[in-house]
Coordinates of C-alpha atoms and ligand atoms in Angstrom, one line a residue:
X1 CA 6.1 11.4 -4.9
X2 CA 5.1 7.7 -5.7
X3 CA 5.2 7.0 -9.4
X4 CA 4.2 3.9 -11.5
X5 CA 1.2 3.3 -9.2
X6 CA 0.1 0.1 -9.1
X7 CA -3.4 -1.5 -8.9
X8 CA -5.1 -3.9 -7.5
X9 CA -8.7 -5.1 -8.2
X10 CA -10.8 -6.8 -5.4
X11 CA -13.7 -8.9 -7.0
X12 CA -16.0 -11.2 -4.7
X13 CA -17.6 -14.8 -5.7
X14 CA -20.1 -17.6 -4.4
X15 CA -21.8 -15.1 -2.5
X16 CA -21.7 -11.3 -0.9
X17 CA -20.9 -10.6 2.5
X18 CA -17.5 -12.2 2.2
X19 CA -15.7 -9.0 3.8
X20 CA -14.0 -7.6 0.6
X21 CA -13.6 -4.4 2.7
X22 CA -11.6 -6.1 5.4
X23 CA -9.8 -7.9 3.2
X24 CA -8.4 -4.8 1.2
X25 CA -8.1 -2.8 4.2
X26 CA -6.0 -5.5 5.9
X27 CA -3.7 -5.5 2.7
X28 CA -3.7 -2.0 2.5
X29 CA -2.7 -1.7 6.0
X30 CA 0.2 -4.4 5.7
X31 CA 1.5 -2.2 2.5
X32 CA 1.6 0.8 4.6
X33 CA 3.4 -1.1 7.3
X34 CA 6.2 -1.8 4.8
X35 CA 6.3 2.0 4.3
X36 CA 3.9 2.6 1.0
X37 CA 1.7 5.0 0.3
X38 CA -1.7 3.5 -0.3
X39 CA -5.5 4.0 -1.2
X40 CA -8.5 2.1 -0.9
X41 CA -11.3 2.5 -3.2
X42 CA -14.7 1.1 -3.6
X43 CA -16.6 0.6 -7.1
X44 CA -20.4 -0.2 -5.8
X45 CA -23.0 -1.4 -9.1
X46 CA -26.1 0.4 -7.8
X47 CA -27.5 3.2 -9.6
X48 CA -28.4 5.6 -6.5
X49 CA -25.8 8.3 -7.1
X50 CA -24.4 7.6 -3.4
X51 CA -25.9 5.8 -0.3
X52 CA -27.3 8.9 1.5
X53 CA -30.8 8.5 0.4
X54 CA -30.6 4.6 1.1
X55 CA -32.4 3.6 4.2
X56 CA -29.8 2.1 7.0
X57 CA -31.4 -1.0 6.8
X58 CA -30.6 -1.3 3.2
X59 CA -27.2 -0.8 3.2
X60 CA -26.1 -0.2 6.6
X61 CA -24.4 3.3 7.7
X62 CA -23.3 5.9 5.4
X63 CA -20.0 7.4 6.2
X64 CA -19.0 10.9 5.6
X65 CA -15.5 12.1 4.7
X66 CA -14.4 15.2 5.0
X67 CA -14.9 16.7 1.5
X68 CA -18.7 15.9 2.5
X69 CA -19.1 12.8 0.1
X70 CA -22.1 10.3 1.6
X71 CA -20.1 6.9 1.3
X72 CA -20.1 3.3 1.5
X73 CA -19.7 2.3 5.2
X74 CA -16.4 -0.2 4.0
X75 CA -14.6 3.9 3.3
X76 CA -15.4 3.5 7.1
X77 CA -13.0 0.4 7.6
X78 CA -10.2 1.9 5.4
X79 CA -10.1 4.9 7.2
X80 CA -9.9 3.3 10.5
X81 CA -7.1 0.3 9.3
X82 CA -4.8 3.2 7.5
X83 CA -5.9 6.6 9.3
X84 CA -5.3 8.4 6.2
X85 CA -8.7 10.3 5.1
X86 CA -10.7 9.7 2.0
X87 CA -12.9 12.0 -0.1
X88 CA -15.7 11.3 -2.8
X89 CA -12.9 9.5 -5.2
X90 CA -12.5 6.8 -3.1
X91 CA -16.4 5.5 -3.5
X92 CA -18.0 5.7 -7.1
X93 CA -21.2 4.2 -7.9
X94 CA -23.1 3.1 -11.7
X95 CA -25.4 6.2 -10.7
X96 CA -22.8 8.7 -10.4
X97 CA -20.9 7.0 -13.5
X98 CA -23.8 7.1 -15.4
X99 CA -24.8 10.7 -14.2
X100 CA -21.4 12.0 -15.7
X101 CA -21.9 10.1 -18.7
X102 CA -24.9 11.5 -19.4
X103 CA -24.1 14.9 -18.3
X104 CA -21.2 15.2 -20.9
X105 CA -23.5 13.8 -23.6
X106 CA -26.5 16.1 -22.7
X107 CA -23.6 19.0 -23.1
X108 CA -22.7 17.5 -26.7
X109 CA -19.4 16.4 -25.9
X110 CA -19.7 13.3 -27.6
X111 CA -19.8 14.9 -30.8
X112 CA -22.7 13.0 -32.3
X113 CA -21.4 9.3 -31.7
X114 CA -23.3 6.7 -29.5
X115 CA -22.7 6.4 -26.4
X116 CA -22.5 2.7 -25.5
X117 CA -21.7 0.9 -22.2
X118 CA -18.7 -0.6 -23.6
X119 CA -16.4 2.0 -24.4
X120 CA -18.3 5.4 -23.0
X121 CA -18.9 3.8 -19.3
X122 CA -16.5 1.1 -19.0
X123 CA -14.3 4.2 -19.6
X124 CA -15.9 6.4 -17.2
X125 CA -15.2 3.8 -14.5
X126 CA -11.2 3.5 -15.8
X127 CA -11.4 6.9 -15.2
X128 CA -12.4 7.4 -11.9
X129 CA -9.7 4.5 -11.2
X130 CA -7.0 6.0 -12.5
X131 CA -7.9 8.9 -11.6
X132 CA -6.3 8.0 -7.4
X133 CA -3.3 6.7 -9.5
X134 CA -2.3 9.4 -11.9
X135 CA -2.3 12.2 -7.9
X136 CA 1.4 10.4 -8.2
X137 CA 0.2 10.3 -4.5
X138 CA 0.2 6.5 -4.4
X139 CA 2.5 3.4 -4.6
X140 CA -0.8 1.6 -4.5
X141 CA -4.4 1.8 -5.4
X142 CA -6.6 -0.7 -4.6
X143 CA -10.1 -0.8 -5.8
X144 CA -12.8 -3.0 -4.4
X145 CA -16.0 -4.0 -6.9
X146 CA -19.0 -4.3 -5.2
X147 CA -21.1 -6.8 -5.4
X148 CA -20.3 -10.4 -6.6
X149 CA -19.0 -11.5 -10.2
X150 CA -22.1 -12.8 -12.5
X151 CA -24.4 -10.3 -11.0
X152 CA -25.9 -8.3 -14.0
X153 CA -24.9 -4.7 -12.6
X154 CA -21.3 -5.7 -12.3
X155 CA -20.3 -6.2 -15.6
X156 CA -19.0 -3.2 -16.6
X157 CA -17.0 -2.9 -13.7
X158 CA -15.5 -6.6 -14.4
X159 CA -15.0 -5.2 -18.3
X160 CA -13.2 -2.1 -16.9
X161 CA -10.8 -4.1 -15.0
X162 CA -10.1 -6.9 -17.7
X163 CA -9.4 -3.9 -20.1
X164 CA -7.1 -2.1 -17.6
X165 CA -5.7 -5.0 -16.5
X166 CA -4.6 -5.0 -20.1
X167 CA -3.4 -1.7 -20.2
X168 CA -1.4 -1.2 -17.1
X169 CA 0.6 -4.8 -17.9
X170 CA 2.6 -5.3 -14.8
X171 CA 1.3 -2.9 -12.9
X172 CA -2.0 -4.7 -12.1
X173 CA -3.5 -7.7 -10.5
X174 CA -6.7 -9.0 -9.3
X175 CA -7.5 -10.7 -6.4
X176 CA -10.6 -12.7 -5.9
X177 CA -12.8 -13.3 -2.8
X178 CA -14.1 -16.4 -2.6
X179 CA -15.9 -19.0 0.1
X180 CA -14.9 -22.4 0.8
X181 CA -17.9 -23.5 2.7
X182 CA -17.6 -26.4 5.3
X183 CA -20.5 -29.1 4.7
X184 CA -21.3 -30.2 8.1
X185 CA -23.1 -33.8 7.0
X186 CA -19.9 -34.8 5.2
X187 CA -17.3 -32.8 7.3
X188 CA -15.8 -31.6 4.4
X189 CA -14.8 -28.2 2.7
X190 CA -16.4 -27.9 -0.8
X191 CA -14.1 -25.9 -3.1
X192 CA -16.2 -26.5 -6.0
X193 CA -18.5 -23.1 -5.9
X194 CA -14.9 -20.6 -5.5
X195 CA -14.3 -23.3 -9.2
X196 CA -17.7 -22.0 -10.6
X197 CA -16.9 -18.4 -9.8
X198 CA -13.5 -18.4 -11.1
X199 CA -15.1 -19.9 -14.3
X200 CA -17.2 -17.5 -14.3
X201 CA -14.4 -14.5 -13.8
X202 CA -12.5 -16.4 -16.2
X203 CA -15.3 -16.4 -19.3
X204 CA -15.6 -12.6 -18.6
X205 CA -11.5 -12.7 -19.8
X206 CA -10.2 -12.0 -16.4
X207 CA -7.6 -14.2 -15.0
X208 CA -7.2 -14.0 -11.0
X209 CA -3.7 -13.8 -9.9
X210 CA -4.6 -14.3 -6.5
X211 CA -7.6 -16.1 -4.8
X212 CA -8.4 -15.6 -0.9
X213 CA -10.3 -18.0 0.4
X214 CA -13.3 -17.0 3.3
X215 CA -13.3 -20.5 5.3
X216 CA -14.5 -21.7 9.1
X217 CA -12.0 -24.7 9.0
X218 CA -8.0 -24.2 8.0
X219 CA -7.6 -25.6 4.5
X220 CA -5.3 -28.0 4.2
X221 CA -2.3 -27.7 1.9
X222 CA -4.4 -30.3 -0.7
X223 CA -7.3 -28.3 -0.3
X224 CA -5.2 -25.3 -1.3
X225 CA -3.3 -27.1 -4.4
X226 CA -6.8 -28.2 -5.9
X227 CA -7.8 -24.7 -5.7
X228 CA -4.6 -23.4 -7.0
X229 CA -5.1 -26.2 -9.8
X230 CA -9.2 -25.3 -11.0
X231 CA -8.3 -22.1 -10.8
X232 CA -5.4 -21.5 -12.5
X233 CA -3.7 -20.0 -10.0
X234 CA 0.1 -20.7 -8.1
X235 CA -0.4 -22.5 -4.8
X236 CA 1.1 -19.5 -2.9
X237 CA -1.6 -17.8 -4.4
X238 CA -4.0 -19.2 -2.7
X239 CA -4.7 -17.4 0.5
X240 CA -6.8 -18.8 3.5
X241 CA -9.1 -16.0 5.1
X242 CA -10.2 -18.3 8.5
X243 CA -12.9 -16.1 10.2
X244 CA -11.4 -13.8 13.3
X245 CA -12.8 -13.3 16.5
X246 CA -12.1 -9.2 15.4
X247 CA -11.6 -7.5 12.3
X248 CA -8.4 -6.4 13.5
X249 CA -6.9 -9.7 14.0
X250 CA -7.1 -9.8 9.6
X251 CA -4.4 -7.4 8.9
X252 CA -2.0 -10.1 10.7
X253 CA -3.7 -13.6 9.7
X254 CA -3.2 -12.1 5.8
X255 CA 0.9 -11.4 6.8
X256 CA 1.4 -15.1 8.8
X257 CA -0.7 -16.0 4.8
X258 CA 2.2 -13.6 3.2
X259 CA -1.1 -12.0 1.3
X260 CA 1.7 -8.9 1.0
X261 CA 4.6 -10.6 0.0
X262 CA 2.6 -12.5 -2.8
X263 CA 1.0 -9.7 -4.0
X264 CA 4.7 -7.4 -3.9
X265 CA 6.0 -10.9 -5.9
X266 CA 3.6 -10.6 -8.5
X267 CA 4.9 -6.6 -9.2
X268 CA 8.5 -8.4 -9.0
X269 CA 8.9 -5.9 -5.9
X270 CA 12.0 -7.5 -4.1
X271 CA 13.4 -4.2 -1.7
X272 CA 9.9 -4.3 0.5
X273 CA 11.1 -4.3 4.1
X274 CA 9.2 -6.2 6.6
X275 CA 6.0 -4.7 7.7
X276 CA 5.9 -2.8 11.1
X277 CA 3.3 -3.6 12.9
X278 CA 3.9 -2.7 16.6
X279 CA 1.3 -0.5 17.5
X280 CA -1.2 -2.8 16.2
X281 CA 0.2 -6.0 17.3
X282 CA -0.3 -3.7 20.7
X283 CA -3.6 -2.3 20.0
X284 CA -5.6 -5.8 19.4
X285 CA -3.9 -7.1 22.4
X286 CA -5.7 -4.7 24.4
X287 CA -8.9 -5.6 22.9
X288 CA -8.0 -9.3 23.4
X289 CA -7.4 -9.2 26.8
X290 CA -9.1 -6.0 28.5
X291 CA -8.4 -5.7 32.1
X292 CA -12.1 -4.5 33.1
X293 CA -15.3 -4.1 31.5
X294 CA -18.0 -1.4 30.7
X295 CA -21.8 -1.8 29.6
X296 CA -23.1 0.9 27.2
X297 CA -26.5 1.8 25.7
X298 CA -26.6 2.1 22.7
X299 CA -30.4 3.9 22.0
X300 CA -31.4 4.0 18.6
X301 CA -34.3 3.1 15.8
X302 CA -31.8 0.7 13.7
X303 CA -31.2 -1.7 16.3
X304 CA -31.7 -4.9 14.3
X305 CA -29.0 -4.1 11.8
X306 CA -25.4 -3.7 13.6
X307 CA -24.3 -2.3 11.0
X308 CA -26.7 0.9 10.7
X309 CA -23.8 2.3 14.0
X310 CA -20.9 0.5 12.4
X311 CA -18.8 3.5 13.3
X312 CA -20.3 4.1 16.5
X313 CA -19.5 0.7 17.3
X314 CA -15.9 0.4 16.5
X315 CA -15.0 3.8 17.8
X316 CA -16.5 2.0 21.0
X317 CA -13.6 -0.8 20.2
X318 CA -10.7 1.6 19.7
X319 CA -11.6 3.6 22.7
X320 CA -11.9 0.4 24.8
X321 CA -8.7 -0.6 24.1
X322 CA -7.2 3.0 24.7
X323 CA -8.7 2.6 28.7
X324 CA -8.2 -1.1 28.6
X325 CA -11.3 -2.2 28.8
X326 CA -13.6 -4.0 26.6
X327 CA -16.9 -2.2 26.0
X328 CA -20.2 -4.5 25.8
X329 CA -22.4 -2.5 24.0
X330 CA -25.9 -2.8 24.2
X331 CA -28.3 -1.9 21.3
X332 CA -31.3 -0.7 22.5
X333 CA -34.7 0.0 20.4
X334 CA -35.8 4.1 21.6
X335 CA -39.3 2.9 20.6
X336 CA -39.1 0.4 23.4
X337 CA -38.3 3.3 25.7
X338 CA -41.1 4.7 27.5
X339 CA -41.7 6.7 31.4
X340 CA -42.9 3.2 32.5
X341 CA -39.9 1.0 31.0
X342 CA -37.0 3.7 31.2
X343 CA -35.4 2.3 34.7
X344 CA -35.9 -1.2 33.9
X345 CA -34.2 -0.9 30.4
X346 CA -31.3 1.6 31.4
X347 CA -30.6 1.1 35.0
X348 CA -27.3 -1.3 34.9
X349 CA -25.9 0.7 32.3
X350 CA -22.3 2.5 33.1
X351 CA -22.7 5.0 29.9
X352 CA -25.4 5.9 27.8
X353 CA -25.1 7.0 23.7
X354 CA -28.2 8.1 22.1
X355 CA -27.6 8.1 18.3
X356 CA -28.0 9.8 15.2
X357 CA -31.2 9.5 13.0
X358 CA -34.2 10.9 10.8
X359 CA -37.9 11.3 11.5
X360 CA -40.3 10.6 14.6
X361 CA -40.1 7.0 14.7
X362 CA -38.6 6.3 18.3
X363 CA -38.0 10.1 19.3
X364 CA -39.6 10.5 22.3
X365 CA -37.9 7.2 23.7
X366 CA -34.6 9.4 23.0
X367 CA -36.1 12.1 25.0
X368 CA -36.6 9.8 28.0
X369 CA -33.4 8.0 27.4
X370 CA -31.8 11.6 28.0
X371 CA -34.0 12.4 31.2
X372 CA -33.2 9.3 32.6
X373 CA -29.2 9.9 31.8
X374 CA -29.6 13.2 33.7
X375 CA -31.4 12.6 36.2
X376 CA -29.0 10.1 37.3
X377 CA -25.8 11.1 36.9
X378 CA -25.4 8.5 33.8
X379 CA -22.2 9.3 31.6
X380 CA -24.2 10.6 28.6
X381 CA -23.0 11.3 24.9
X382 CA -25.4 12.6 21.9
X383 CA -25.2 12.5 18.7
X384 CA -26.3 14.4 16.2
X385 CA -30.1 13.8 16.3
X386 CA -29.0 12.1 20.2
X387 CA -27.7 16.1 21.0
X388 CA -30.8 17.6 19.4
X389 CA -32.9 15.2 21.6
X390 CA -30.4 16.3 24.6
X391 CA -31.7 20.3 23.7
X392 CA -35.6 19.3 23.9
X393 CA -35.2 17.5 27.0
X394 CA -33.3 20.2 28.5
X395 CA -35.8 22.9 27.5
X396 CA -38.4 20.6 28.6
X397 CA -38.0 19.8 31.8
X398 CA -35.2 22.4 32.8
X399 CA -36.5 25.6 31.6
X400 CA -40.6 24.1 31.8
X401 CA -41.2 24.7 27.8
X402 CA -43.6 21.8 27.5
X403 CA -43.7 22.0 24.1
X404 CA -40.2 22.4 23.3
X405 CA -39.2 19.9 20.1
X406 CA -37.1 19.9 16.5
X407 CA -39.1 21.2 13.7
X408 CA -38.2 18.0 11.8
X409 CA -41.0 16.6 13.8
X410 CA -43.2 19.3 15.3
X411 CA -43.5 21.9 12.5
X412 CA -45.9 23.7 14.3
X413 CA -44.4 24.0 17.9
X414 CA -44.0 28.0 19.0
X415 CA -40.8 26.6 20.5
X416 CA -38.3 25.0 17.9
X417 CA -35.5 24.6 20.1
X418 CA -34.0 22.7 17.4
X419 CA -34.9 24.4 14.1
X420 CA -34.1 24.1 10.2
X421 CA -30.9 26.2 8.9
X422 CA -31.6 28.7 6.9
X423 CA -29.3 27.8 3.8
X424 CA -32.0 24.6 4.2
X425 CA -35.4 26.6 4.1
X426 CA -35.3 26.7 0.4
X427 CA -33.9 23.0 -0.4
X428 CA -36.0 20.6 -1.8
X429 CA -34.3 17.9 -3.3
X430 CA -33.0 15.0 -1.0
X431 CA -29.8 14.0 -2.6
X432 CA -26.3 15.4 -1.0
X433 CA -28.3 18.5 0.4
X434 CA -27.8 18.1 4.2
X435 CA -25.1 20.2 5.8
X436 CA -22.2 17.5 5.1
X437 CA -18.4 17.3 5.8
X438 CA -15.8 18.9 7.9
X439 CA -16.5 22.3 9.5
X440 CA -14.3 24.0 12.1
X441 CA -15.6 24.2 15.7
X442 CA -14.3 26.9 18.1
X443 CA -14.0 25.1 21.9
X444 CA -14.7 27.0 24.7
X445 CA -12.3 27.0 27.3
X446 CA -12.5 25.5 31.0
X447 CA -15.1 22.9 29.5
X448 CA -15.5 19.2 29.4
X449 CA -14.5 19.8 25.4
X450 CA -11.4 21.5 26.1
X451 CA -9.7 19.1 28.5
X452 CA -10.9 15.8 26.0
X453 CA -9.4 17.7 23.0
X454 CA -7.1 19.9 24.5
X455 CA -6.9 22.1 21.5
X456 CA -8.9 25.5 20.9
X457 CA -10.3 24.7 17.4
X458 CA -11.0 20.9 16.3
X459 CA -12.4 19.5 12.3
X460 CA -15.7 17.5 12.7
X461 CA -17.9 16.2 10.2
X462 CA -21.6 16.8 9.9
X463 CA -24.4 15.3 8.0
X464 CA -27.8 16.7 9.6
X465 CA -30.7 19.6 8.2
X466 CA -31.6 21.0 11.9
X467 CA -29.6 22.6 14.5
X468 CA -29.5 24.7 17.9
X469 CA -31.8 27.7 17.8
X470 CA -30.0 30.8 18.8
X471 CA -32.6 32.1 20.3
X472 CA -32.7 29.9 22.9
X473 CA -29.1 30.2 23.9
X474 CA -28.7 32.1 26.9
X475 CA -31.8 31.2 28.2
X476 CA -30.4 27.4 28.2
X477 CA -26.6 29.0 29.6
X478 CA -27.9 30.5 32.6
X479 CA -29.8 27.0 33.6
X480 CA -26.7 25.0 32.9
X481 CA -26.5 24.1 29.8
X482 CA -23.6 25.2 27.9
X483 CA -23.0 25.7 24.5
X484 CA -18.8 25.0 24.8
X485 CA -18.2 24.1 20.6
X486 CA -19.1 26.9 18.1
X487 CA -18.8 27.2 14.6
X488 CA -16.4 30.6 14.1
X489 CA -18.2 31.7 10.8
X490 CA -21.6 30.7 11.5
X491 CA -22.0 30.9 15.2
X492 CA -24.1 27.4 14.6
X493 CA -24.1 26.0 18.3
X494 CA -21.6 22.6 17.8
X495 CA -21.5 20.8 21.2
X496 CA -23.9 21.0 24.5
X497 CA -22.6 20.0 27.5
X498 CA -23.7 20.1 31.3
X499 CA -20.8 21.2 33.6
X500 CA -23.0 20.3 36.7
X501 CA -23.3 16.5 35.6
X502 CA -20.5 13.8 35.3
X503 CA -20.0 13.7 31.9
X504 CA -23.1 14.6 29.9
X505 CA -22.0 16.2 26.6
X506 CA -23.8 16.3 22.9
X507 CA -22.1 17.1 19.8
X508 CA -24.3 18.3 16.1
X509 CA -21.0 16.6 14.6
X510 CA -20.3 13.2 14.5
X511 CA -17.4 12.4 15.9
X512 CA -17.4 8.4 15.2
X513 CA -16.2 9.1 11.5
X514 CA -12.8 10.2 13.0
X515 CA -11.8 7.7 14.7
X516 CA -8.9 4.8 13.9
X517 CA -7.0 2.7 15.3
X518 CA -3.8 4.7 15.8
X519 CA -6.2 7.6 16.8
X520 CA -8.9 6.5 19.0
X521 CA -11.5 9.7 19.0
X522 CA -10.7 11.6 22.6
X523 CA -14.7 12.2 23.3
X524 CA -15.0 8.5 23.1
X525 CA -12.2 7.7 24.7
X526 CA -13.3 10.3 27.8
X527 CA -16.9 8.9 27.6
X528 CA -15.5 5.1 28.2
X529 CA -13.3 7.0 31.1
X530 CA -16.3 8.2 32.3
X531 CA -18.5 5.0 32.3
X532 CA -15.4 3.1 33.6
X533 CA -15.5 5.6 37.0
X534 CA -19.3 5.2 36.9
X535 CA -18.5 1.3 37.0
X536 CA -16.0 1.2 39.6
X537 CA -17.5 3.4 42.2
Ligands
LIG1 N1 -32.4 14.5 11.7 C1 -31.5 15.4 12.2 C2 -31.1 16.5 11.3 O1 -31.2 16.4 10.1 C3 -30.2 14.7 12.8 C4 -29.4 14.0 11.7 C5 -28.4 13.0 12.3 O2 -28.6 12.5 13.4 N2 -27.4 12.7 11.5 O3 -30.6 17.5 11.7

């Protein structure tokens, strides 16, 4: 049981986009390496309760956990650096703060005062940091805050940490993100906008102990003490964060910085062994230096914003590495997808993904995408919305139900191969309503599913309205398509798959939130396997 848990704050400067997330993640990772127990947790100052109803283009993906909490994709990143889970404490927004807040006073718990920002929400937000600390799971907490200092929104998270910072004396520290830019005219690296935000931290009564430094060039050991010096920092302090070819390579460019050992310095921590870091030493090697190469498709509507598959796309990474290979993936737009441009747009592929998604936009490019997969014997994974795609396809041009579709978009259709559950008939609201989280999934034995997990009954996590209609089922079986994942209590159809085809296999869940780097997920591992034969033969 870890007592006297320790914090660390995460704040960003000059500008967003820094990579906060990686940078925590890396640190948590090279704690865990020396044997602690840690958490990562991320504050964001927006006031939608959680990211679910934000459009992917907005904010990129949202990732589930397993207690069914929509999240902030970086819960994505520190999940797949430490493998440990998270749940709804580890990602907190104003709205949800604010939501409580209001909630107690509504119920009179107040007891007639005022309830002010400063103490009533800064206190809510102490709360829901101390709240990870006080499991006595942790040796560790660290909590990002979202966005950058001086914005407006943040204050109160920048209040709540200069207070706690206060109250947990020795026990906390706060490390700021900043960016050195690189002028190219002058050929010089400007440190005077990471001296504006500290100023700016500093006038809010929060002293940095440590500051890393985003930068394109290596800062030279003058660069660093002027830092150290306007900043009012100790020159070890000052950490260079050069940009990586990967995000993996971070974790070990913040150890050859001693990011750890500062930060273990500054809780006078003196017994911290040295960090083991074999496997992933091992791991980024392989993505480094594959020894072949596959080309995926990657066929969805939010092409333009990598992010909007950020999962998708490292679980690509992780599985590359496990088959040695590195995986190009190609993102591909479903509305550019039609009968006319289908070969011409998928034809040198080795695999094909169709991905999750909401609404018609794009659909029926998906339902080509799939044809064309079948048809020609192209390794195939759906997801989610990709598997429900897979069904209408099927039903389509298998069974000869010309108007087979989802109800989501055909309301109407006498054949709703993909229907609405029923606990969703009578939902309304938008917020957290989806089917979300882990469920159990029974796998059917002698099927593509079996041999990939090898185990009868496997956790998935869900975040989708619709699902395979029952009805349907054994007229699909008998034609070949097999339902081999089940749900045990609600007989919900899980996973598709097509024993007469390669690999062609569609899953409701989504199996990209599982995976990590010490545990790439096995149906994208098989799928790479798959492609890889594809490419070879
Ligand atoms: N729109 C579909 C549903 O709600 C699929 C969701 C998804 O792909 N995550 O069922």
């Amino acid at each position: 049981m870890a007592q006297n848990c320790k914090y660390i704050f995460v704040t960003g400067g000059v500008t967003s986009s820094l990579g906060k997330g990686i940078i925590s993640a890396s640190l948590a990772k090279l704690l865990q390496a020396r044997g602690y127990s840690v958490t990562i947790q991320k504050l964001d100052p927006y006031i939608n309760i959680d990211p679910g109803t934000l459009n992917p283009y907005e904010h990129g993906e949202c990732f589930v956990t397993d207690d069914g909490a929509e999240t902030d994709l970086d819960l994505g990143h520190y999940e797949r650096f430490l493998n440990v889970a998270t749940s709804q404490s580890n990602n907190v927004t104003t709205g949800r703060i604010y939501q409580r807040v209001i909630d107690r006073e509504r119920k009179g718990d107040y007891l007639g005062k005022t309830v002010q920002v400063i103490p009533h929400i800064t206190d809510e937000i102490k709360n829901s940091i101390t709240k990870l600390g006080n499991t006595n799971e942790f040796d560790f907490v660290i909590t990002e805050i979202g966005g950058t200092v001086g914005d407006i929104e943040s204050l109160p998270y920048v209040e709540a940490v200069r207070q706690l910072k206060l109250e947990k004396e020795g026990l906390s520290m706060v490390i700021h993100l900043t960016l050195i830019p690189y002028l190219e005219a002058a050929g010089e690296l400007k440190t005077k906008p990471t001296q504006h935000s500290v100023k700016m931290l500093q006038s809010l009564g929060v002293q940095p102990d440590v500051i890393v430094a985003r930068t394109s060039h290596e800062l030279s050991a003058d660069i660093k003490k002027k830092i150290a010096l306007f900043c009012n920092v100790s020159k070890n302090a000052v950490i260079q964060s050069i940009d990586a070819s990967t995000i993996y390579e971070v974790p070990l460019l913040m150890k050859e910085e001693s990011l750890d050992e500062v930060v273990l310095g500054k809780f006078s921590n003196k017994d911290a062994k040295e960090p083991e870091l074999d496997n992933w030493i091992k791991f980024l090697n392989k993505i480094k230096y594959p020894k072949s190469r596959v080309t995926v498709g990657l066929i969805g509507k939010y092409v333009e914003l990598k992010d909007s598959y950020k999962s998708i796309l490292e679980a690509f990474i992780h599985a590359g590495a496990q088959n040695e290979c590195k995986v190009k993936v190609e993102l591909i737009h479903s509305e550019n997808i039609s009968s006319y441009s289908v070969d011409e747009n998928l034809k040198h592929l080795d695999g094909i993904l169709v991905a999750p998604g909401f609404g018609e936009r794009g659909i029926e490019g998906k339902i080509q995408t799939v044809k064309y997969a079948r048809e020609n014997n192209i390794p195939f994974f759906g997801i989610c919305l990709g598997m429900q795609c897979a069904v209408i396809e099927f039903g389509r041009s298998v069974l000869g139900i010309s108007d087979a579709h989802t109800s989501e978009i055909d309301e109407k259709t006498e054949n709703a191969v993909i229907c609405l559950m029923d606990n969703q008939k009578k939902v309304t609201e938008k917020g957290g309503t989806m089917r979300l989280g882990a469920y159990t999934c029974k796998v059917k034995p002698d099927t593509i599913v079996s041999s990939v997990y090898g185990e009868p009954e496997i956790e998935e996590r869900h975040r989708h309205r619709y699902e395979f209609n029952n009805s349907y089922l054994e007229q699909y079986e008998k034609a070949g398509m097999v339902a081999s994942g089940i749900n045990p209590k609600t007989n919900l159809v899980e996973i598709i798959e097509i024993p007469e085809h390669p690999w062609f296999v569609g899953t409701q869940f989504h199996p990209e939130y599982k995976s990590t780097v010490d545990k790439p997920h096995p149906l994208f591992v098989n799928f790479i396997a798959a492609a890889l034969k594809r490419h070879n033969s």
